[in-house]
Coordinates of C-alpha atoms in Angstrom, one line a residue:
Chain A
X1 CA -9.0 -7.9 1.0
X2 CA -11.2 -11.0 0.6
X3 CA -14.2 -11.4 2.7
X4 CA -15.4 -14.4 4.8
X5 CA -18.9 -14.6 6.1
X6 CA -18.9 -16.4 9.4
X7 CA -22.4 -17.9 10.2
X8 CA -22.7 -18.8 13.8
X9 CA -25.2 -19.2 16.6
X10 CA -22.7 -19.2 19.4
X11 CA -19.7 -17.0 20.2
X12 CA -16.7 -17.4 17.9
X13 CA -14.9 -14.1 18.4
X14 CA -12.0 -15.5 20.3
X15 CA -11.5 -18.2 17.6
X16 CA -11.6 -15.5 14.9
X17 CA -9.2 -13.3 16.7
X18 CA -6.6 -16.1 17.0
X19 CA -7.3 -17.1 13.4
X20 CA -6.5 -13.6 12.2
X21 CA -3.2 -13.6 14.1
X22 CA -2.2 -17.0 12.7
X23 CA -3.1 -15.9 9.1
X24 CA -1.2 -12.6 9.6
X25 CA 2.0 -14.5 10.3
X26 CA 1.6 -16.2 6.9
X27 CA 0.8 -12.9 5.2
X28 CA -2.8 -13.9 4.5
X29 CA -5.5 -11.2 5.2
X30 CA -9.2 -11.8 5.3
X31 CA -12.0 -9.6 6.5
X32 CA -14.4 -11.7 8.7
X33 CA -18.1 -10.7 8.8
X34 CA -19.9 -12.4 11.6
X35 CA -23.7 -13.1 11.5
X36 CA -25.9 -12.4 14.5
X37 CA -26.5 -15.4 16.8
X38 CA -30.1 -15.7 15.6
X39 CA -30.1 -14.8 11.9
X40 CA -27.5 -17.1 10.4
X41 CA -30.0 -19.1 8.3
X42 CA -32.2 -16.2 7.3
X43 CA -29.1 -14.3 6.2
X44 CA -28.1 -16.8 3.5
X45 CA -31.7 -17.5 2.5
X46 CA -32.3 -13.9 1.5
X47 CA -32.9 -13.5 -2.2
X48 CA -30.5 -10.7 -2.5
X49 CA -27.7 -12.5 -0.7
X50 CA -24.5 -11.0 -2.1
X51 CA -22.7 -14.3 -2.8
X52 CA -20.0 -12.7 -5.0
X53 CA -18.9 -10.6 -2.0
X54 CA -17.5 -13.7 -0.1
X55 CA -14.6 -16.0 -0.9
X56 CA -15.7 -18.5 1.8
X57 CA -18.5 -19.0 4.2
X58 CA -17.7 -20.6 7.6
X59 CA -20.6 -22.0 9.6
X60 CA -20.1 -22.8 13.3
X61 CA -23.6 -23.8 14.3
X62 CA -24.8 -26.1 17.0
X63 CA -27.9 -26.8 14.8
X64 CA -30.4 -26.1 17.5
X65 CA -31.5 -23.1 19.4
X66 CA -32.2 -25.4 22.3
X67 CA -28.5 -26.2 22.7
X68 CA -28.2 -23.5 25.3
X69 CA -30.7 -25.2 27.6
X70 CA -29.5 -28.7 26.9
X71 CA -25.8 -28.1 27.1
X72 CA -24.1 -31.4 27.7
X73 CA -27.4 -33.1 28.6
X74 CA -27.6 -36.5 27.0
X75 CA -31.3 -36.8 26.6
X76 CA -32.8 -34.8 23.8
X77 CA -36.3 -35.5 22.5
X78 CA -37.4 -36.5 19.0
X79 CA -38.7 -33.1 18.1
X80 CA -35.3 -31.6 18.8
X81 CA -33.6 -34.2 16.6
X82 CA -35.8 -33.4 13.7
X83 CA -35.3 -29.7 14.2
X84 CA -31.5 -30.2 14.1
X85 CA -31.8 -32.2 10.9
X86 CA -34.0 -29.6 9.3
X87 CA -31.6 -26.8 10.0
X88 CA -28.7 -28.8 8.7
X89 CA -30.6 -29.6 5.5
X90 CA -31.6 -26.0 4.9
X91 CA -28.1 -24.8 5.5
X92 CA -26.5 -27.3 3.2
X93 CA -29.0 -27.1 0.3
X94 CA -28.9 -23.2 0.3
X95 CA -25.1 -23.3 0.1
X96 CA -25.2 -25.9 -2.6
X97 CA -27.4 -23.7 -4.7
X98 CA -25.2 -20.7 -4.2
X99 CA -22.1 -22.6 -5.2
X100 CA -20.0 -20.8 -2.6
X101 CA -17.2 -22.6 -0.7
X102 CA -18.5 -23.5 2.7
X103 CA -16.6 -24.8 5.7
X104 CA -19.0 -26.5 8.1
X105 CA -17.6 -26.6 11.6
X106 CA -19.6 -29.3 13.4
X107 CA -19.7 -29.5 17.2
X108 CA -19.1 -33.1 18.4
X109 CA -22.3 -34.8 19.0
X110 CA -20.9 -37.6 21.1
X111 CA -22.2 -37.4 24.7
X112 CA -24.9 -34.9 23.8
X113 CA -27.4 -36.7 21.6
X114 CA -28.6 -40.3 21.8
X115 CA -26.5 -43.1 20.4
X116 CA -29.1 -43.7 17.7
X117 CA -29.3 -40.1 16.6
X118 CA -25.5 -39.8 16.6
X119 CA -25.3 -42.7 14.2
X120 CA -27.8 -41.0 12.0
X121 CA -25.9 -37.7 12.2
X122 CA -22.7 -39.6 11.4
X123 CA -24.3 -40.8 8.1
X124 CA -25.4 -37.3 7.3
X125 CA -21.9 -35.9 7.8
X126 CA -20.5 -38.6 5.6
X127 CA -23.1 -37.8 2.9
X128 CA -22.2 -34.1 3.1
X129 CA -18.5 -34.8 2.8
X130 CA -18.9 -37.0 -0.2
X131 CA -21.9 -35.5 -2.1
X132 CA -21.2 -31.7 -1.9
X133 CA -18.1 -30.7 -3.7
X134 CA -18.3 -27.1 -2.4
X135 CA -18.7 -28.1 1.2
X136 CA -15.8 -29.1 3.5
X137 CA -16.5 -30.4 7.0
X138 CA -14.3 -29.7 10.0
X139 CA -15.4 -32.6 12.2
X140 CA -14.5 -32.0 15.9
X141 CA -15.3 -35.5 17.0
X142 CA -11.7 -36.6 17.0
X143 CA -10.5 -33.6 18.9
X144 CA -13.3 -34.2 21.4
X145 CA -12.2 -37.9 21.8
X146 CA -8.7 -36.8 22.5
X147 CA -9.7 -34.1 25.1
X148 CA -13.0 -35.3 26.5
X149 CA -12.5 -33.7 29.9
X150 CA -11.1 -30.5 28.6
X151 CA -13.2 -29.9 25.6
X152 CA -16.4 -28.1 26.6
X153 CA -16.3 -25.2 29.1
X154 CA -19.6 -24.8 30.8
X155 CA -18.4 -21.6 32.5
X156 CA -17.7 -19.9 29.2
X157 CA -21.0 -21.2 27.8
X158 CA -23.0 -19.8 30.8
X159 CA -21.3 -16.4 30.8
X160 CA -20.6 -15.8 27.1
X161 CA -22.2 -18.5 24.9
X162 CA -18.7 -19.8 24.1
X163 CA -18.6 -23.6 24.3
X164 CA -14.9 -24.4 24.4
X165 CA -12.0 -24.7 26.8
X166 CA -9.1 -22.4 25.9
X167 CA -6.7 -25.0 24.4
X168 CA -9.5 -26.4 22.2
X169 CA -10.4 -22.9 21.1
X170 CA -6.7 -22.4 20.0
X171 CA -6.7 -25.7 18.1
X172 CA -9.9 -24.8 16.3
X173 CA -8.3 -21.5 15.2
X174 CA -5.3 -23.5 14.0
X175 CA -7.6 -25.9 12.0
X176 CA -9.4 -23.0 10.4
X177 CA -6.1 -21.4 9.6
X178 CA -4.9 -24.7 8.0
X179 CA -8.1 -24.7 5.9
X180 CA -7.3 -21.2 4.5
X181 CA -3.6 -22.0 4.1
X182 CA -4.6 -25.1 2.2
X183 CA -6.9 -23.0 -0.1
X184 CA -4.1 -20.7 -0.8
X185 CA -1.4 -23.3 -1.5
X186 CA 0.4 -22.5 1.7
X187 CA 0.0 -25.8 3.4
X188 CA 3.0 -28.0 4.4
X189 CA 4.0 -30.5 1.7
X190 CA 7.2 -31.7 3.3
X191 CA 8.2 -32.5 6.9
X192 CA 11.9 -32.8 7.7
X193 CA 12.6 -34.5 11.0
X194 CA 15.6 -35.1 13.1
X195 CA 16.3 -38.6 14.5
X196 CA 17.8 -38.6 18.1
X197 CA 15.3 -37.3 20.7
X198 CA 12.8 -36.5 17.9
X199 CA 11.8 -39.7 16.2
X200 CA 13.0 -41.8 19.1
X201 CA 14.1 -41.2 22.7
X202 CA 17.8 -41.1 23.3
X203 CA 21.0 -40.6 21.2
X204 CA 22.1 -43.7 19.1
X205 CA 25.8 -42.8 19.4
X206 CA 25.6 -42.5 23.2
X207 CA 22.9 -44.8 24.4
X208 CA 23.3 -47.6 21.9
X209 CA 20.5 -49.0 19.6
X210 CA 19.1 -51.4 22.2
X211 CA 18.6 -48.6 24.8
X212 CA 16.8 -46.2 22.4
X213 CA 13.4 -45.4 24.1
X214 CA 10.5 -46.4 22.0
X215 CA 7.4 -47.2 24.1
X216 CA 9.2 -48.1 27.3
X217 CA 7.6 -45.4 29.4
X218 CA 5.5 -42.2 29.0
X219 CA 8.3 -40.5 27.1
X220 CA 8.9 -43.6 24.9
X221 CA 5.1 -43.7 24.1
X222 CA 5.3 -40.1 23.1
X223 CA 7.9 -40.8 20.4
X224 CA 5.9 -43.8 19.1
X225 CA 2.8 -41.6 18.9
X226 CA 4.7 -39.0 17.1
X227 CA 5.8 -41.6 14.5
X228 CA 2.2 -42.6 14.1
X229 CA 1.2 -39.0 13.5
X230 CA 3.9 -38.7 10.8
X231 CA 2.7 -41.9 9.2
X232 CA -0.8 -40.6 9.1
X233 CA 0.4 -37.4 7.4
X234 CA 2.4 -39.4 4.9
X235 CA -0.7 -41.3 4.0
X236 CA -2.4 -38.0 3.4
X237 CA 0.2 -36.9 0.9
X238 CA 2.8 -35.1 3.1
X239 CA 6.4 -36.1 2.1
X240 CA 8.7 -37.0 4.9
X241 CA 12.5 -36.6 5.0
X242 CA 15.0 -37.6 7.7
X243 CA 17.9 -35.3 8.6
X244 CA 20.0 -36.6 11.4
X245 CA 23.6 -36.0 12.6
X246 CA 24.4 -39.7 12.7
X247 CA 26.1 -42.4 10.6
X248 CA 23.7 -43.7 8.0
X249 CA 24.7 -47.3 8.9
X250 CA 23.7 -46.7 12.5
X251 CA 20.3 -45.3 11.4
X252 CA 19.8 -48.3 9.1
X253 CA 20.7 -50.7 12.0
X254 CA 18.2 -49.0 14.3
X255 CA 15.3 -49.2 11.8
X256 CA 16.2 -52.9 11.2
X257 CA 16.8 -54.1 14.8
X258 CA 14.0 -52.0 16.4
X259 CA 11.5 -52.4 13.6
X260 CA 8.9 -53.9 15.9
X261 CA 9.0 -50.8 18.1
X262 CA 8.7 -48.3 15.2
X263 CA 5.7 -47.2 13.3
X264 CA 7.8 -45.7 10.5
X265 CA 10.1 -47.6 8.1
X266 CA 13.1 -46.2 6.3
X267 CA 11.1 -46.5 3.1
X268 CA 8.6 -43.9 4.4
X269 CA 11.2 -41.2 3.9
X270 CA 11.6 -39.8 0.5
X271 CA 15.1 -38.5 1.3
X272 CA 17.5 -39.5 4.2
X273 CA 20.4 -37.3 5.1
X274 CA 22.4 -39.0 7.9
X275 CA 25.8 -37.3 8.1
X276 CA 27.7 -34.7 10.1
X277 CA 27.1 -31.7 7.8
X278 CA 25.1 -28.7 9.1
X279 CA 21.3 -29.3 9.2
X280 CA 20.7 -26.2 7.0
X281 CA 23.0 -27.6 4.3
X282 CA 21.3 -30.9 4.4
X283 CA 17.8 -29.3 4.4
X284 CA 18.7 -27.2 1.3
X285 CA 19.9 -30.4 -0.4
X286 CA 16.6 -32.1 0.5
X287 CA 14.6 -29.2 -0.9
X288 CA 16.6 -29.2 -4.1
X289 CA 16.3 -32.9 -4.6
X290 CA 12.5 -32.8 -4.1
X291 CA 12.1 -29.5 -5.9
X292 CA 10.0 -28.2 -3.0
X293 CA 10.0 -24.7 -1.5
X294 CA 10.9 -23.9 2.1
X295 CA 7.6 -22.0 2.3
X296 CA 5.8 -25.3 2.2
X297 CA 8.1 -27.2 4.5
X298 CA 8.4 -27.8 8.2
X299 CA 11.6 -28.8 10.1
X300 CA 11.2 -30.6 13.5
X301 CA 14.1 -31.0 15.9
X302 CA 14.6 -31.3 19.7
X303 CA 17.6 -29.0 19.7
X304 CA 16.9 -25.2 20.0
X305 CA 20.4 -24.5 18.7
X306 CA 19.8 -26.5 15.5
X307 CA 16.4 -24.8 15.1
X308 CA 17.9 -21.3 15.4
X309 CA 20.6 -22.1 12.9
X310 CA 18.1 -23.4 10.4
X311 CA 15.8 -20.4 11.0
X312 CA 18.7 -18.0 10.4
X313 CA 19.8 -19.7 7.2
X314 CA 16.4 -20.6 5.8
X315 CA 14.1 -17.9 7.1
X316 CA 11.1 -19.0 5.1
X317 CA 11.1 -22.5 6.6
X318 CA 8.7 -23.3 9.5
X319 CA 10.6 -24.8 12.4
X320 CA 9.3 -26.6 15.5
X321 CA 11.1 -27.7 18.6
X322 CA 9.7 -30.9 19.9
X323 CA 9.4 -31.7 23.6
X324 CA 8.2 -35.0 24.8
X325 CA 5.6 -33.6 27.1
X326 CA 2.7 -32.9 24.9
X327 CA 0.7 -36.0 25.5
X328 CA -2.8 -34.9 25.0
X329 CA -2.6 -32.5 22.2
X330 CA -1.5 -34.0 18.9
X331 CA 1.3 -32.4 16.9
X332 CA -0.9 -32.5 13.8
X333 CA -3.4 -30.1 15.5
X334 CA -0.7 -27.7 16.8
X335 CA 2.1 -27.5 14.3
X336 CA 1.5 -28.9 10.9
X337 CA -0.3 -26.8 8.3
X338 CA -2.5 -29.5 7.1
X339 CA -6.2 -29.7 6.4
X340 CA -7.9 -33.0 5.9
X341 CA -9.5 -33.4 2.5
X342 CA -10.3 -36.4 0.5
X343 CA -7.1 -38.3 -0.3
X344 CA -6.3 -38.7 -4.0
X345 CA -4.2 -41.5 -5.5
X346 CA -1.4 -39.0 -5.8
X347 CA -1.4 -38.4 -2.0
X348 CA -1.1 -42.1 -1.3
X349 CA 1.8 -42.5 -3.7
X350 CA 3.6 -39.2 -3.2
X351 CA 6.6 -40.7 -1.4
X352 CA 6.9 -43.3 -4.1
X353 CA 6.8 -40.6 -6.8
X354 CA 9.7 -38.7 -5.0
X355 CA 11.7 -41.9 -4.6
X356 CA 11.3 -42.5 -8.4
X357 CA 12.4 -39.0 -9.0
X358 CA 15.6 -39.5 -7.1
X359 CA 16.3 -42.6 -9.3
X360 CA 15.7 -40.5 -12.4
X361 CA 18.2 -37.9 -11.2
X362 CA 20.8 -40.6 -10.7
X363 CA 20.0 -42.0 -14.2
X364 CA 20.3 -38.5 -15.6
X365 CA 23.8 -38.0 -14.3
X366 CA 24.9 -40.8 -16.8
X367 CA 24.0 -38.6 -19.8
X368 CA 25.7 -35.6 -21.4
X369 CA 22.9 -35.2 -23.9
X370 CA 19.5 -34.2 -22.4
X371 CA 17.5 -35.5 -25.5
X372 CA 19.2 -38.9 -25.1
X373 CA 18.3 -39.0 -21.4
X374 CA 14.6 -38.0 -22.1
X375 CA 14.4 -40.6 -24.9
X376 CA 15.9 -43.3 -22.7
X377 CA 13.3 -42.6 -20.0
X378 CA 10.7 -44.1 -22.4
X379 CA 8.1 -41.5 -21.4
X380 CA 4.4 -42.1 -22.2
X381 CA 2.1 -39.1 -22.0
X382 CA -1.7 -39.6 -21.5
X383 CA -3.7 -36.5 -22.3
X384 CA -7.4 -36.3 -21.3
X385 CA -9.9 -33.6 -22.3
X386 CA -12.9 -32.6 -20.2
X387 CA -12.8 -35.8 -18.2
X388 CA -14.7 -35.6 -15.0
X389 CA -13.0 -38.7 -13.5
X390 CA -10.2 -36.9 -11.6
X391 CA -11.8 -33.6 -10.5
X392 CA -10.6 -33.9 -6.9
X393 CA -6.9 -34.3 -8.1
X394 CA -7.2 -31.5 -10.6
X395 CA -8.6 -29.2 -7.8
X396 CA -5.8 -30.4 -5.6
X397 CA -3.2 -29.4 -8.3
X398 CA -4.6 -25.9 -8.4
X399 CA -4.3 -25.7 -4.6
X400 CA -0.9 -27.3 -4.1
X401 CA 1.0 -26.0 -7.1
X402 CA 2.9 -22.7 -6.7
X403 CA 6.1 -22.8 -8.7
X404 CA 4.6 -23.7 -12.1
X405 CA 1.2 -22.1 -11.8
X406 CA 0.6 -19.3 -14.3
X407 CA -2.1 -17.5 -12.4
X408 CA -2.3 -19.1 -8.9
X409 CA -6.1 -19.2 -9.2
X410 CA -7.2 -21.9 -6.7
X411 CA -10.3 -24.0 -7.6
X412 CA -12.4 -26.3 -5.6
X413 CA -13.8 -29.5 -7.1
X414 CA -17.1 -27.6 -7.4
X415 CA -15.4 -24.7 -9.2
X416 CA -14.0 -27.2 -11.6
X417 CA -17.3 -28.8 -12.2
X418 CA -18.9 -25.4 -13.0
X419 CA -16.0 -24.7 -15.3
X420 CA -16.5 -27.9 -17.2
X421 CA -20.3 -27.2 -17.4
X422 CA -19.5 -24.3 -19.7
X423 CA -19.4 -25.7 -23.3
X424 CA -16.8 -23.1 -24.4
X425 CA -14.3 -24.3 -21.8
X426 CA -11.8 -27.1 -22.1
X427 CA -9.8 -28.7 -19.3
X428 CA -6.8 -30.7 -20.4
X429 CA -5.1 -33.0 -17.9
X430 CA -1.8 -34.8 -18.3
X431 CA -0.6 -38.1 -16.8
X432 CA 2.7 -39.8 -17.5
X433 CA 4.7 -42.9 -16.9
X434 CA 8.3 -43.9 -17.8
X435 CA 10.7 -46.7 -17.1
X436 CA 10.9 -45.7 -13.4
X437 CA 7.2 -45.8 -12.8
X438 CA 4.0 -43.7 -12.9
X439 CA 4.0 -40.0 -12.4
X440 CA 0.2 -39.7 -11.7
X441 CA -1.6 -36.6 -12.9
X442 CA 1.1 -33.9 -13.3
X443 CA -0.4 -31.2 -15.4
X444 CA -3.6 -29.3 -16.1
X445 CA -4.6 -26.5 -18.4
X446 CA -7.9 -24.5 -18.3
X447 CA -8.9 -23.1 -21.6
X448 CA -11.6 -20.7 -22.7
X449 CA -12.5 -20.4 -26.3
X450 CA -14.1 -17.4 -28.0
X451 CA -16.4 -17.8 -31.1
X452 CA -14.3 -20.9 -32.2
X453 CA -11.5 -18.5 -33.3
X454 CA -9.5 -17.7 -30.2
X455 CA -8.4 -19.7 -27.2
X456 CA -7.0 -18.4 -23.9
X457 CA -5.1 -20.7 -21.6
X458 CA -6.6 -19.2 -18.4
X459 CA -4.4 -21.2 -16.1
X460 CA -1.6 -23.7 -16.8
X461 CA -0.1 -25.8 -14.0
X462 CA 2.6 -28.4 -13.8
X463 CA 3.7 -30.4 -10.9
X464 CA 7.1 -29.3 -9.8
X465 CA 8.5 -32.8 -9.5
X466 CA 8.0 -33.4 -13.3
X467 CA 9.3 -30.1 -14.6
X468 CA 12.3 -30.0 -17.0
X469 CA 11.7 -33.1 -19.1
X470 CA 10.0 -31.3 -22.0
X471 CA 6.7 -32.9 -21.0
X472 CA 5.4 -29.3 -20.5
X473 CA 6.2 -28.6 -24.2
X474 CA 4.5 -31.7 -25.5
X475 CA 1.5 -31.0 -23.4
X476 CA 1.1 -27.4 -24.7
X477 CA 1.7 -28.4 -28.3
X478 CA -0.9 -31.2 -28.0
X479 CA -3.4 -28.7 -26.6
X480 CA -2.7 -26.3 -29.5
X481 CA -3.0 -29.1 -32.1
X482 CA -6.3 -30.2 -30.6
X483 CA -7.7 -26.7 -30.7
X484 CA -6.4 -26.2 -34.3
X485 CA -8.5 -29.2 -35.2
X486 CA -11.5 -27.2 -33.9
X487 CA -10.5 -24.4 -36.4
X488 CA -9.2 -22.2 -33.6
X489 CA -6.1 -20.4 -34.8
X490 CA -5.2 -17.7 -32.2
X491 CA -3.7 -18.8 -28.9
X492 CA -3.0 -16.8 -25.7
X493 CA -2.0 -17.5 -22.2
X494 CA -2.9 -15.7 -19.0
X495 CA -0.1 -15.0 -16.5
X496 CA -0.3 -13.3 -13.1
X497 CA 3.2 -12.9 -11.7
X498 CA 3.7 -13.6 -8.0
X499 CA 6.8 -14.3 -5.9
X500 CA 6.3 -18.0 -6.1
X501 CA 5.7 -18.7 -9.8
X502 CA 9.1 -17.6 -11.0
X503 CA 9.7 -21.1 -12.4
X504 CA 6.8 -20.7 -14.7
X505 CA 7.8 -17.2 -15.7
X506 CA 11.3 -18.3 -16.6
X507 CA 10.0 -21.3 -18.5
X508 CA 7.9 -19.0 -20.8
X509 CA 10.6 -16.4 -21.1
X510 CA 13.0 -19.1 -22.3
X511 CA 10.4 -19.8 -25.0
X512 CA 10.4 -16.1 -26.0
X513 CA 7.0 -15.6 -24.4
X514 CA 7.9 -12.5 -22.5
X515 CA 6.3 -12.1 -19.1
X516 CA 7.1 -9.2 -16.9
X517 CA 7.0 -8.9 -13.1
X518 CA 3.6 -7.4 -13.1
X519 CA 1.1 -8.8 -10.6
X520 CA -1.8 -7.8 -12.8
X521 CA -3.1 -10.3 -15.3
X522 CA -1.1 -10.4 -18.6
X523 CA -2.6 -12.1 -21.7
X524 CA 0.2 -13.0 -24.1
X525 CA 0.1 -14.5 -27.5
X526 CA 1.7 -17.9 -28.0
X527 CA 2.2 -20.3 -31.0
X528 CA 3.5 -23.8 -31.6
X529 CA 6.9 -22.5 -32.7
X530 CA 7.6 -21.2 -29.2
X531 CA 7.9 -24.8 -28.0
X532 CA 10.3 -27.6 -28.9
X533 CA 9.6 -29.6 -31.9
X534 CA 7.7 -32.8 -31.1
X535 CA 9.1 -34.2 -34.3
X536 CA 12.1 -35.2 -32.2
X537 CA 9.8 -37.9 -30.9
X538 CA 11.3 -38.0 -27.4
X539 CA 8.1 -39.4 -25.9
X540 CA 4.8 -41.1 -26.9
X541 CA 1.6 -39.1 -26.7
X542 CA -1.6 -41.0 -26.1
X543 CA -5.0 -39.3 -26.2
X544 CA -8.1 -40.0 -24.2
X545 CA -10.4 -37.5 -25.9
Chain B
X1 CA 5.2 -22.8 38.7
X2 CA 7.3 -19.6 38.3
X3 CA 6.6 -17.1 35.6
X4 CA 7.9 -13.6 34.7
X5 CA 5.2 -11.1 35.4
X6 CA 5.9 -9.6 32.1
X7 CA 4.2 -12.6 30.5
X8 CA 1.0 -11.8 32.2
X9 CA 1.3 -8.1 31.3
X10 CA 1.9 -9.0 27.6
X11 CA -1.5 -10.9 27.6
X12 CA -3.3 -7.7 28.7
X13 CA -1.4 -5.8 26.1
X14 CA -2.4 -8.3 23.4
X15 CA -6.1 -8.2 24.3
X16 CA -6.6 -4.5 25.1
X17 CA -3.9 -3.2 22.7
X18 CA -2.5 -0.8 25.3
X19 CA 1.0 0.3 26.2
X20 CA 2.6 -2.1 28.6
X21 CA 3.4 0.8 31.0
X22 CA -0.4 1.1 31.6
X23 CA -0.7 -2.5 32.8
X24 CA -0.3 -2.2 36.6
X25 CA -2.3 -2.8 39.7
X26 CA -4.7 0.0 38.8
X27 CA -5.5 -1.4 35.4
X28 CA -9.2 -2.4 35.6
X29 CA -12.5 -2.6 33.7
X30 CA -13.4 0.9 34.9
X31 CA -10.5 2.5 33.2
X32 CA -10.4 0.6 29.9
X33 CA -13.2 1.1 27.4
X34 CA -12.1 -1.9 25.4
X35 CA -12.8 -4.2 28.5
X36 CA -16.1 -5.5 27.2
X37 CA -17.6 -9.0 27.6
X38 CA -15.9 -10.4 24.5
X39 CA -12.5 -9.1 25.4
X40 CA -13.0 -10.4 29.0
X41 CA -13.7 -13.8 27.5
X42 CA -10.6 -13.5 25.3
X43 CA -8.5 -12.4 28.3
X44 CA -9.6 -15.4 30.4
X45 CA -9.0 -17.9 27.5
X46 CA -5.5 -16.4 26.9
X47 CA -4.6 -16.6 30.5
X48 CA -5.9 -20.1 31.0
X49 CA -4.1 -21.3 27.9
X50 CA -0.8 -19.6 28.7
X51 CA -0.6 -20.7 32.4
X52 CA -2.3 -24.1 31.7
X53 CA -4.9 -23.5 34.4
X54 CA -8.6 -23.3 34.7
X55 CA -10.4 -20.6 36.7
X56 CA -13.4 -21.6 38.7
X57 CA -16.7 -20.7 37.1
X58 CA -17.7 -18.5 40.1
X59 CA -14.6 -16.5 40.0
X60 CA -14.4 -15.8 36.2
X61 CA -16.9 -12.9 36.2
X62 CA -15.1 -11.3 39.2
X63 CA -11.7 -11.0 37.6
X64 CA -12.1 -7.4 36.5
X65 CA -8.7 -5.9 37.2
X66 CA -5.1 -6.8 36.6
X67 CA -4.6 -7.0 40.4
X68 CA -7.5 -9.5 40.9
X69 CA -6.3 -11.7 38.0
X70 CA -2.8 -11.8 39.4
X71 CA -4.1 -12.6 42.9
X72 CA -6.3 -15.4 41.6
X73 CA -3.3 -16.9 39.6
X74 CA -1.2 -16.8 42.8
X75 CA -4.0 -18.8 44.5
X76 CA -3.6 -21.3 41.7
X77 CA 0.1 -21.6 42.7
X78 CA 1.4 -19.5 39.9
X79 CA 4.4 -17.5 41.2
X80 CA 5.7 -14.4 39.5
X81 CA 9.3 -13.2 39.5

């Protein structure tokens, strides 16, 4: 079991207890070690601090020992402000040196400190988020703004040094769980939503398009807010799909006629299934079309019967029954497994990528010969070696990719930077485009070389939306050719089998690189001949070396 | 608001990890070793969250038995069936 060191100077046990329950449901198990209230800084400053013992460090600190006395008091003197900053600096710099992943959970400062100091602290938070690759910040300011009256609980603070109201405590646990799910590739990538009484109030077929409730009253405002939440998630890289028991023409009319009342447009959905088939059947089709797993997907519907049917037929799928009465607490906080990290270009364009993918599949159906199809796509591959330009996206690929991920070793941006700092290591990244558009960065390979003779592909990942067009083959062959030019002549690949990377296992088995169902690390010899001949010239390869 | 008393009992079971049969009017801090300050806090948070209520600060420290918790909830217009 992996360990997490939880540094804190206030009570966090109820949060940790809920967090453990949430993680257990997702089959994730961590052992939490909590610091004492008064030794969190000295603990990590110790020379013999066992950094290898911990996978993560969480820090829930109020940054000042005076917090207890000054709870919720607005006026705090200059000495306290400088003490707070000093503690923050010591914490951040010591973690930076140790190169451990830290999640900094910052109490909202609004209403506690002076306006001037808050602005300063805001800048500091921004600096930490941008500058330190191994530090993530869980900023509670937004949560506070949405629940000002029910955020802090003076009674729990006075009795137990616990600052939060019960609902806020639950949300913080959920956010911490989302962070760990994200680190383990178990975050939601796809949200499939129903239409009637889910995206809008009312039933199109019964109420008529003009009577659909969007913003008319409290309930209508709820649906508009829900749409806004979904739009936010889409911008952060979560793919949306619509699955509704309606006629497609009616749905199109609603989005056209009521466009001013809607935050979402039809083009925000990567797939739309509007028909009278069962929801489970439609959902399976959506998952197939997008090549995504139910493990990483969430279905939202207002109808408990539909939810039960989907749960029974697709047990791995997360389902949520929406009720238009949760005004204060956002659905993002409660339901979606999502942790806010820096958005990459791929996040912003993800729906576009999936739309292009659907066009490619339609194009493919015109061909009987797969080589002819691939050639007619006019694929251009761009391969970069040891480029530090796209570290955040490469880190994201290690965290999001499950199906074609040979070892499932997750890396933060800081891990990647350290990997690249080692001169015997190579990181190859693959981008591509074709006649339907840009794929973005779709593949990455981490390679360790030994005495300029032997190379091991320590991890090989490929985005599931781009699998099956022989780009994987071209990528591996290009890597081998590059290493051969460095006089390396023995090549191996590491593989750790898990339930999710069956696609990668089958890919290599089809190439006569035999991988067994062993969850221990396997190192298998590979050679160019295992892969298709690039002499077929199905695509162009460009190097940026 | 009407609730099934079983829901309240289940919260005690979750926090103190005891058999539900033990959760009755005699269940109190004196009889349960696991009823320490942290579990008391967890109990209060779970109850407040589940019933969507907030106990008064003065009363929180006094809710040291199942019976007292149930009585206080009833004062907050929670009805059990």
